[in-house]
Short mmCIF file of C-alpha atoms and ligand atoms in Angstrom, two decimals:
data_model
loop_
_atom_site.label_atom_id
_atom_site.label_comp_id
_atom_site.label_asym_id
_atom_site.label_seq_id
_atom_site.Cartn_x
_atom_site.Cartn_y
_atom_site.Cartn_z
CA UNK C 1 148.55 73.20 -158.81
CA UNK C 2 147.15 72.54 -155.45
CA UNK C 3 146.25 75.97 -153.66
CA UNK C 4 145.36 75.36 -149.83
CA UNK C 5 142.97 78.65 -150.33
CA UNK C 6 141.11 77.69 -153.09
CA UNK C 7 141.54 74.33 -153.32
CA UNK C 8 141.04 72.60 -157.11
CA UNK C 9 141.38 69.17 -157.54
CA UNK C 10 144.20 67.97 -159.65
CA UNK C 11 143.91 65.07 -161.96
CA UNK C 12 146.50 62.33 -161.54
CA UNK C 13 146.77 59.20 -163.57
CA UNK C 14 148.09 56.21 -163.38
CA UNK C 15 149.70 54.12 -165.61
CA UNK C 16 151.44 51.12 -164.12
CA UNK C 17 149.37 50.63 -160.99
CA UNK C 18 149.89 51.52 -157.54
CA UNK C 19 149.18 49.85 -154.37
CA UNK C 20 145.50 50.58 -152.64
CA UNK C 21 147.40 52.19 -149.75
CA UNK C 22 149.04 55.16 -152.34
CA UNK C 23 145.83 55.09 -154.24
CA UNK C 24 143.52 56.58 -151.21
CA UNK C 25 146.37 59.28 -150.24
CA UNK C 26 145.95 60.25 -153.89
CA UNK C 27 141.95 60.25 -153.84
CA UNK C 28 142.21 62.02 -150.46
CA UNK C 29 143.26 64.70 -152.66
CA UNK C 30 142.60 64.66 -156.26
CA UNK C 31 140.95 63.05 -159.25
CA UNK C 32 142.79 59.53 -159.93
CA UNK C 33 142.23 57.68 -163.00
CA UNK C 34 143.86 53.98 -163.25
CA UNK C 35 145.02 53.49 -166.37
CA UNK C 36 146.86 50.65 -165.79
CA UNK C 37 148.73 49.37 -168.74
CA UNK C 38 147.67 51.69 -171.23
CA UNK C 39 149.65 52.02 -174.55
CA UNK C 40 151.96 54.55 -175.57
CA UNK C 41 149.38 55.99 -177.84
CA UNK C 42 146.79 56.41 -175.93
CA UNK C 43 148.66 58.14 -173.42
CA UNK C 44 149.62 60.58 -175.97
CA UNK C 45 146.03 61.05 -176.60
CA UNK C 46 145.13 61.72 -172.78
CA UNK C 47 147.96 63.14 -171.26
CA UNK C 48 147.01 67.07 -171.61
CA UNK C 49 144.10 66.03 -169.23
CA UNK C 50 146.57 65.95 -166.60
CA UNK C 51 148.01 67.79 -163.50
CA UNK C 52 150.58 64.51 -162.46
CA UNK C 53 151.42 61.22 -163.62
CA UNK C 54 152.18 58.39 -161.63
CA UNK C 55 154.79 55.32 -163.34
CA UNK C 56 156.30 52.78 -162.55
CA UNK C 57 159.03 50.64 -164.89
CA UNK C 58 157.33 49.99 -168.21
CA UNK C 59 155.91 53.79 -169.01
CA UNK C 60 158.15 55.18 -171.24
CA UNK C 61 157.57 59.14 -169.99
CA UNK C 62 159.28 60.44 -173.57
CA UNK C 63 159.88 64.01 -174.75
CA UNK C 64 156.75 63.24 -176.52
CA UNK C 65 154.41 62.38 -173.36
CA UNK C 66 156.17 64.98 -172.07
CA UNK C 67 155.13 68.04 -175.11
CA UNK C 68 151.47 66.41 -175.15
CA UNK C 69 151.33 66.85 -171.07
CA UNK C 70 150.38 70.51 -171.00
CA UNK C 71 149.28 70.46 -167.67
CA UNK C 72 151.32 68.46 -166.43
CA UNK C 73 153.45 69.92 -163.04
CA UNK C 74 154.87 66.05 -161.92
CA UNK C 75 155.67 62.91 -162.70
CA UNK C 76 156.05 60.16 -159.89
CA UNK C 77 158.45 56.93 -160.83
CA UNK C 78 156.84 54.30 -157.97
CA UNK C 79 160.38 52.96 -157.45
CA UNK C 80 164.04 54.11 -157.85
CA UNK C 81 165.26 53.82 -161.59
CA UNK C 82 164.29 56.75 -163.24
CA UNK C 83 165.70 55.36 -166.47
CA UNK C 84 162.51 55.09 -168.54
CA UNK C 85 161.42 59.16 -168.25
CA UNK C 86 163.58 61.89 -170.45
CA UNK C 87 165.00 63.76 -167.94
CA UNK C 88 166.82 66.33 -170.09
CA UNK C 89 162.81 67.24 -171.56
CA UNK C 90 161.20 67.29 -168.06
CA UNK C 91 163.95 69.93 -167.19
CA UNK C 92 163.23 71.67 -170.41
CA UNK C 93 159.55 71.81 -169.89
CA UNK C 94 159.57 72.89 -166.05
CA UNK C 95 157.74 68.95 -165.11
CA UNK C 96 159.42 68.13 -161.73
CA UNK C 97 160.54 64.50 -161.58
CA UNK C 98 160.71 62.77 -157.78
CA UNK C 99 160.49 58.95 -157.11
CA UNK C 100 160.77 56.54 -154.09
CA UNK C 101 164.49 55.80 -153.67
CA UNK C 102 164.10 54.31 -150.13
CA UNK C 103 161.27 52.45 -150.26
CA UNK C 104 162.67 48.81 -152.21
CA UNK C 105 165.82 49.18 -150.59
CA UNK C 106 165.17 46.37 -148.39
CA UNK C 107 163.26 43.82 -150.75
CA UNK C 108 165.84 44.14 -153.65
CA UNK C 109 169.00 43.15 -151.18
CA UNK C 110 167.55 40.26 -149.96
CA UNK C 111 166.33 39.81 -153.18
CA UNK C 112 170.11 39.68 -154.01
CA UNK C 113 171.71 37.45 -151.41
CA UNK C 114 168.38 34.95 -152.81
CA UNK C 115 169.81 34.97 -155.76
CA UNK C 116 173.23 34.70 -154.40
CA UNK C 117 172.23 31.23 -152.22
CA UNK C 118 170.07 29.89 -154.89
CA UNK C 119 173.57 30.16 -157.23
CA UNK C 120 175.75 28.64 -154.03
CA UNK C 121 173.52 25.82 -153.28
CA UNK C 122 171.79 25.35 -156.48
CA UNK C 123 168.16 25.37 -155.26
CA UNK C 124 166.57 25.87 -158.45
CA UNK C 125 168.18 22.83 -160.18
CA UNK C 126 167.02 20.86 -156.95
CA UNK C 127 163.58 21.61 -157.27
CA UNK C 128 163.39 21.05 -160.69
CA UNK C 129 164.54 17.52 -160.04
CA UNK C 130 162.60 16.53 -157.00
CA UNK C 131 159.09 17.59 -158.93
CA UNK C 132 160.73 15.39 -161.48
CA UNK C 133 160.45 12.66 -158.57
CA UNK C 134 164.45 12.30 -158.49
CA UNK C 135 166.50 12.41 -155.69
CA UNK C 136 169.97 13.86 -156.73
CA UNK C 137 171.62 14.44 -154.10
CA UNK C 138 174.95 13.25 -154.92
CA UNK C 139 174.75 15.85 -158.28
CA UNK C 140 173.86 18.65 -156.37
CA UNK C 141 177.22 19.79 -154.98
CA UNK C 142 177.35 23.47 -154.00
CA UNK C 143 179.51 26.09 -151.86
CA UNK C 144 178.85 28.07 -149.05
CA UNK C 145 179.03 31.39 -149.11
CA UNK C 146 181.02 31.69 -145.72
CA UNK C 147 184.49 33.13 -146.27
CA UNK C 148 184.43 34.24 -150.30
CA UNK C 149 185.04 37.62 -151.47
CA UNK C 150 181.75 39.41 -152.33
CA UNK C 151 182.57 42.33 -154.98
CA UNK C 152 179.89 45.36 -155.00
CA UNK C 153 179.76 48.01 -157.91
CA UNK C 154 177.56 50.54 -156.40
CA UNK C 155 177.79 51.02 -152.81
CA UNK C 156 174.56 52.99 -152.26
CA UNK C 157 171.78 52.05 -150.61
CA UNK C 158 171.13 48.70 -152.03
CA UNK C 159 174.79 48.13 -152.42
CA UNK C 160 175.26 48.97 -148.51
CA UNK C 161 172.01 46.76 -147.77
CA UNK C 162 173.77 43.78 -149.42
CA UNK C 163 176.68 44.36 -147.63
CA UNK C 164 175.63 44.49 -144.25
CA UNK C 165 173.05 41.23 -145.14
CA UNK C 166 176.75 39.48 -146.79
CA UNK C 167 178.80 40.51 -143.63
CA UNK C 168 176.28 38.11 -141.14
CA UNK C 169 177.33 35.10 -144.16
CA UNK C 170 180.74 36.16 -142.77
CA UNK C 171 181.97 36.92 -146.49
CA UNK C 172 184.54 39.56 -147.05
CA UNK C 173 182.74 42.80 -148.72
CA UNK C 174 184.79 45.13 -151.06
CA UNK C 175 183.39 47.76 -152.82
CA UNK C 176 183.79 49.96 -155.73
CA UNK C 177 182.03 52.93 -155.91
CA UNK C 178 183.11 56.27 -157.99
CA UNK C 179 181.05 58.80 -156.65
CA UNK C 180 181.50 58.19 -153.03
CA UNK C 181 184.49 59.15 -150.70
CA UNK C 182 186.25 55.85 -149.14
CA UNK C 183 184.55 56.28 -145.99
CA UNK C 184 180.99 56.61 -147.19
CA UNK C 185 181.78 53.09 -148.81
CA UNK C 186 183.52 51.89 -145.57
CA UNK C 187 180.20 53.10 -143.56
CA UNK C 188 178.35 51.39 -146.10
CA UNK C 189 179.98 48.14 -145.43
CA UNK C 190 182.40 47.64 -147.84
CA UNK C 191 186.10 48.08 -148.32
CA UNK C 192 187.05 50.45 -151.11
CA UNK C 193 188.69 49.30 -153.87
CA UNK C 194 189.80 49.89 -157.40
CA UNK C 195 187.04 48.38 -160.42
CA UNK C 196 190.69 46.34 -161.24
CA UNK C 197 191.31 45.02 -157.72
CA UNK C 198 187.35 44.05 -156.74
CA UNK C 199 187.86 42.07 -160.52
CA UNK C 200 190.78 40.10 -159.86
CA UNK C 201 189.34 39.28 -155.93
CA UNK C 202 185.72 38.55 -155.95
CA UNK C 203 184.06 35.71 -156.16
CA UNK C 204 180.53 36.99 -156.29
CA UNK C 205 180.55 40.17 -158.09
CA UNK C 206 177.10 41.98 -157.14
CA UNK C 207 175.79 45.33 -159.42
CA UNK C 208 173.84 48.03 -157.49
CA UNK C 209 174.42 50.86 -160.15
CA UNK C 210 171.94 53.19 -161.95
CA UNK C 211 171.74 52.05 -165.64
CA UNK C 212 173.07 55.48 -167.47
CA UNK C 213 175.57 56.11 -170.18
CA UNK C 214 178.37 55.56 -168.22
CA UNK C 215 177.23 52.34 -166.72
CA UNK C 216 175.44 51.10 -169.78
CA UNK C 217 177.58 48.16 -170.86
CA UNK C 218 180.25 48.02 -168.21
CA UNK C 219 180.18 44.48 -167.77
CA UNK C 220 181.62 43.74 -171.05
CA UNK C 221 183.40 40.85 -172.51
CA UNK C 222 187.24 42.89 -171.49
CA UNK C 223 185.89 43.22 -167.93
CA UNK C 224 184.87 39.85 -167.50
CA UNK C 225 188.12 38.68 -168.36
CA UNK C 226 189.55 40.48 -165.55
CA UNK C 227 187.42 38.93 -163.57
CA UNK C 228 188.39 35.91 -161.43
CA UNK C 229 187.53 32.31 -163.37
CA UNK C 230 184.51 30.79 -161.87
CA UNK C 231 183.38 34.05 -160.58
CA UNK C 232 179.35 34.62 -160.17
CA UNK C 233 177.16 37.45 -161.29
CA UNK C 234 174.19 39.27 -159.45
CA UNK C 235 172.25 41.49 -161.60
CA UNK C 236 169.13 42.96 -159.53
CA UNK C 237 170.21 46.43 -161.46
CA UNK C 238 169.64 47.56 -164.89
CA UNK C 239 169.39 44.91 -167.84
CA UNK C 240 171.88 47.00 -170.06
CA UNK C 241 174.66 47.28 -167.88
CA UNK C 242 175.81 43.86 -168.54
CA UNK C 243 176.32 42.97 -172.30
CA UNK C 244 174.20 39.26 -172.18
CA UNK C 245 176.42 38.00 -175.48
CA UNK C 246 179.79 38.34 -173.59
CA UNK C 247 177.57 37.30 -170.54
CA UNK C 248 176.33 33.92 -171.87
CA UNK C 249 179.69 33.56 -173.49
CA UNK C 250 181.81 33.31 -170.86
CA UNK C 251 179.18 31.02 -168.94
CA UNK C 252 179.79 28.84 -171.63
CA UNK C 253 183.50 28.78 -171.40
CA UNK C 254 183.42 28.52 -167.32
CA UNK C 255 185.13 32.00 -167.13
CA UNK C 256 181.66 32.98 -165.26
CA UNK C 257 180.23 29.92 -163.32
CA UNK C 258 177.01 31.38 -162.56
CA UNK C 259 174.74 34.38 -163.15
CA UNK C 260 171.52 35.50 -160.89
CA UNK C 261 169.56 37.90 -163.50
CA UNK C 262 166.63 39.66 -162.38
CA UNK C 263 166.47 42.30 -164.53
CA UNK C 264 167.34 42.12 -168.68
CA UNK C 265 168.48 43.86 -172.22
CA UNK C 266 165.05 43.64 -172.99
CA UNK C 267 161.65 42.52 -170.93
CA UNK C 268 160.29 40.45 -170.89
CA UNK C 269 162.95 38.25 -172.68
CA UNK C 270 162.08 35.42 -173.40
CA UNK C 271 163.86 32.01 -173.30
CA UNK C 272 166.37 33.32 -174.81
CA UNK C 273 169.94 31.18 -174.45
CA UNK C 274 170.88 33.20 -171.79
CA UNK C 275 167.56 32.78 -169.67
CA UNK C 276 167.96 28.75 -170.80
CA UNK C 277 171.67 28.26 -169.54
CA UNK C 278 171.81 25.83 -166.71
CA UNK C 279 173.88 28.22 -164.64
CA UNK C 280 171.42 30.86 -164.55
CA UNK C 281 168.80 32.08 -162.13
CA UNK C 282 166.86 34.05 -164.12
CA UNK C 283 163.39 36.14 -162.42
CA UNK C 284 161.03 38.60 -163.98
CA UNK C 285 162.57 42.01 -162.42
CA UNK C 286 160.71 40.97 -158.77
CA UNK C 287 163.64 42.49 -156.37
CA UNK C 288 160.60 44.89 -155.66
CA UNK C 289 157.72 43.19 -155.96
CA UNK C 290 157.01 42.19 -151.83
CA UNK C 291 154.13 43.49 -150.39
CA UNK C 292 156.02 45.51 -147.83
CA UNK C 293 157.95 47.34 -150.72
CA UNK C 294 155.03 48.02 -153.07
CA UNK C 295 152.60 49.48 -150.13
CA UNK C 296 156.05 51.50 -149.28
CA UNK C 297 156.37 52.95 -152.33
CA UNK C 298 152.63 53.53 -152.69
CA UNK C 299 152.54 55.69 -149.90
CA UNK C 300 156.28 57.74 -150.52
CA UNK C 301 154.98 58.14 -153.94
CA UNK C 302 151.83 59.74 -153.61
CA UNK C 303 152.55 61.92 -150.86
CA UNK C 304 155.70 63.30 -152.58
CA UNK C 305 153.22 64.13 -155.92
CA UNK C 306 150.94 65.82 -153.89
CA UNK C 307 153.81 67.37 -152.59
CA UNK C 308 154.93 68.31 -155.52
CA UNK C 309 151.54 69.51 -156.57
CA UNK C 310 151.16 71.96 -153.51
CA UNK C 311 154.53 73.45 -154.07
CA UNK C 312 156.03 72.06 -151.00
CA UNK C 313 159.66 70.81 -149.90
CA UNK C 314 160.68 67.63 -152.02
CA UNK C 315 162.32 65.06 -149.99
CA UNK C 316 163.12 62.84 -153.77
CA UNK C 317 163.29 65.52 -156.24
CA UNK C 318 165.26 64.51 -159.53
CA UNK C 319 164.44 66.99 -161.65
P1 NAD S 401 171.78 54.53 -155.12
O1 NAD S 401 171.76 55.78 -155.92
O2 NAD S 401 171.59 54.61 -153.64
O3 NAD S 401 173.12 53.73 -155.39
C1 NAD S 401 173.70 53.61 -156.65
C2 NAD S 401 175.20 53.78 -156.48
O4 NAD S 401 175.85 53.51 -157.72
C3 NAD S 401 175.59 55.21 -156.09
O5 NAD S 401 176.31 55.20 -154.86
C4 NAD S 401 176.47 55.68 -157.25
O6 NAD S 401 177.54 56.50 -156.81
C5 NAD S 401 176.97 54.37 -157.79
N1 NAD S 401 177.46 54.41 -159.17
C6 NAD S 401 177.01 55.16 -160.20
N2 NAD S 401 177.75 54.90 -161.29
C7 NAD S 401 178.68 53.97 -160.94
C8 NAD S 401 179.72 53.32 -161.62
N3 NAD S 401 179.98 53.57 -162.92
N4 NAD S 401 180.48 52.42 -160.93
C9 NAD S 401 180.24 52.15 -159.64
N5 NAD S 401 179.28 52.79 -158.93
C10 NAD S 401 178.49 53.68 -159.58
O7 NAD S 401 170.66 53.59 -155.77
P2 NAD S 401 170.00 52.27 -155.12
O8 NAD S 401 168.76 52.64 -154.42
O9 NAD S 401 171.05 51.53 -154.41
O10 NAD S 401 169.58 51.50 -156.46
C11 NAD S 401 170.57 50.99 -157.36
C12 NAD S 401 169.92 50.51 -158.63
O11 NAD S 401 169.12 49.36 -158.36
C13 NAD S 401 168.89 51.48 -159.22
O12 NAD S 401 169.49 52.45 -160.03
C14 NAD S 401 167.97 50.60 -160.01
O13 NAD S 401 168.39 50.55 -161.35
C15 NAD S 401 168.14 49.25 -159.37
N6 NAD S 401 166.90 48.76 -158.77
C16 NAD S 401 166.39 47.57 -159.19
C17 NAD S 401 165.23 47.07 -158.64
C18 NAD S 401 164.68 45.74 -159.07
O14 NAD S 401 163.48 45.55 -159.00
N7 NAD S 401 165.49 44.81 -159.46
C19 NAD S 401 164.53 47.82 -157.68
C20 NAD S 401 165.08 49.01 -157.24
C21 NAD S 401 166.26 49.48 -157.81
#
């Protein structure tokens, strides 16, 4: 623990990088080791040697990690989705959790409505054919957004990003978000609905929710068939919250005319059918990866370790 009166310097490693800007905050104030990368065994081996632990995505912070990490007071998730660390054994063990919730907000809605205009206008497919030295115009029929119904599940703050971003396309924004009164999703810039109604109405369906048990799966093949034939998918979420089989099924039968996947089951994926189908947009989980986000999230990171380190106020405390 950071004391201001005698002041020791904590050790904090790194395991999945962290932008320059976060790095020298951290070194301002402690020991930093960049372990970028390292495998899950050899962080078992070297954990005890430290006071914090910065991750991003691919560290999986186990009960484990966790029980080997005796000094451990923090671990830092560079990013929002704090589904990779074991919450329930970081609460057991007394390790406070905080992340960077605001920081990729903006990067992973436009991000979205990318993904959303490369599905409406079919840029991929276009590129692909001009570095072929074609010129297909005629094929390459595609749909403006302007006017359709754009469904959010998830009207937090990349939900309510998307919408406001949607809303100057002049589409029509529902919403459907659980955990929020009506008006927070109104002020967000959606209309509340039921899950039922924003299924039978949209035609873009956009997910912005945390990937937990309750979410994990909830685009199944039942709920795609209440959704709207010819509807499109956005997935800049959680891989496991759509069910890819159903998923690539009903792109097969036309149910669902397009998907934008950023984020998958399992990554990397591979060319898997899914990834392959001519209706997809498929990207390697980037919706954060822009400069602006990642020296963002550098710097909320580190300073809300060190933070945590001297004891202080949390502004993003999970656990
Ligand atoms: P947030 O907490 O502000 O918003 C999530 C919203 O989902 C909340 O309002 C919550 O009430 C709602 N929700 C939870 N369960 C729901 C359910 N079953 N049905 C409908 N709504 C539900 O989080 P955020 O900052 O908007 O981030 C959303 C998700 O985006 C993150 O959890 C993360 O998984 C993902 N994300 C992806 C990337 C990327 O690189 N692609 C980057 C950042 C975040």
């Amino acid at each position: 623990m950071l004391d201001k009166e005698h002041p020791m310097k904590p050790s904090i490693l790194l395991t999945d990088g962290l932008s320059e800007n976060g790095q020298a905050i951290l070194r301002a104030a402690g020991q930093v080791d960049d372990r970028s990368g390292i495998p899950a065994d050899e962080l078992l081996g070297t954990i005890a040697q430290y006071d914090a632990l910065i991750v991003r995505g691919r560290t999986k912070v186990t009960a484990e990690v966790l029980e080997a990490g005796t000094r451990l007071k923090v671990v830092g998730r560079a990013g929002v989705g704090v589904d990779n660390i074991d919450l329930a054994a970081a609460r057991a063990r007394g390790v406070i959790v905080v992340n960077a919730p605001q920081a990729t907000t903006i990067s992973v809605a436009e991000h979205t409505l990318a993904l959303m205009l490369a599905l409406a206008r079919r840029i991929p497919a276009a590129d692909r054919s001009m570095k072929a030295g074609e010129w297909a115009k005629k094929r390459l029929i595609g749909s403006e957004l302007y006017g359709k119904t754009l469904g959010i599940i998830g009207t937090g703050r990349i939900g309510g990003a998307v919408a406001q971003r949607a809303a100057a396309f002049r589409m029509k924004v529902i919403g459907y978000d659980p955990y929020l009164i009506e008006e927070q999703i109104r002020q967000n810039g959606a209309v509340p609905v039921s899950l039922d109604e924003l299924y039978a109405r949209a035609d873009y369906i956009s997910l912005h929710i945390p990937l937990s048990e309750q979410t994990r799966g909830l685009i199944d093949a039942a709920a795609i068939a209440r959704m709207k034939p010819g509807v499109r998918l956005i997935c800049t979420a959680r891989g496991g919250v759509i069910e890819e089989d159903a998923l690539l099924e009903a792109l097969e039968s036309g149910q669902v005319a397009g998907a934008g996947l950023d984020v998958f089951a399992q990554e990397p994926p591979g060319a898997t059918p899914l990834v392959a189908h001519p209706n997809v947009v498929a990207a390697p989980h980037i919706g954060a990866q822009t400069r602006e986000a990642q020296a963002r999230t550098a710097e909320d990171i580190a300073n809300e370790v060190l933070r945590a380190l001297r004891g202080e106020e949390l502004r993003w405390k999970i656990v």
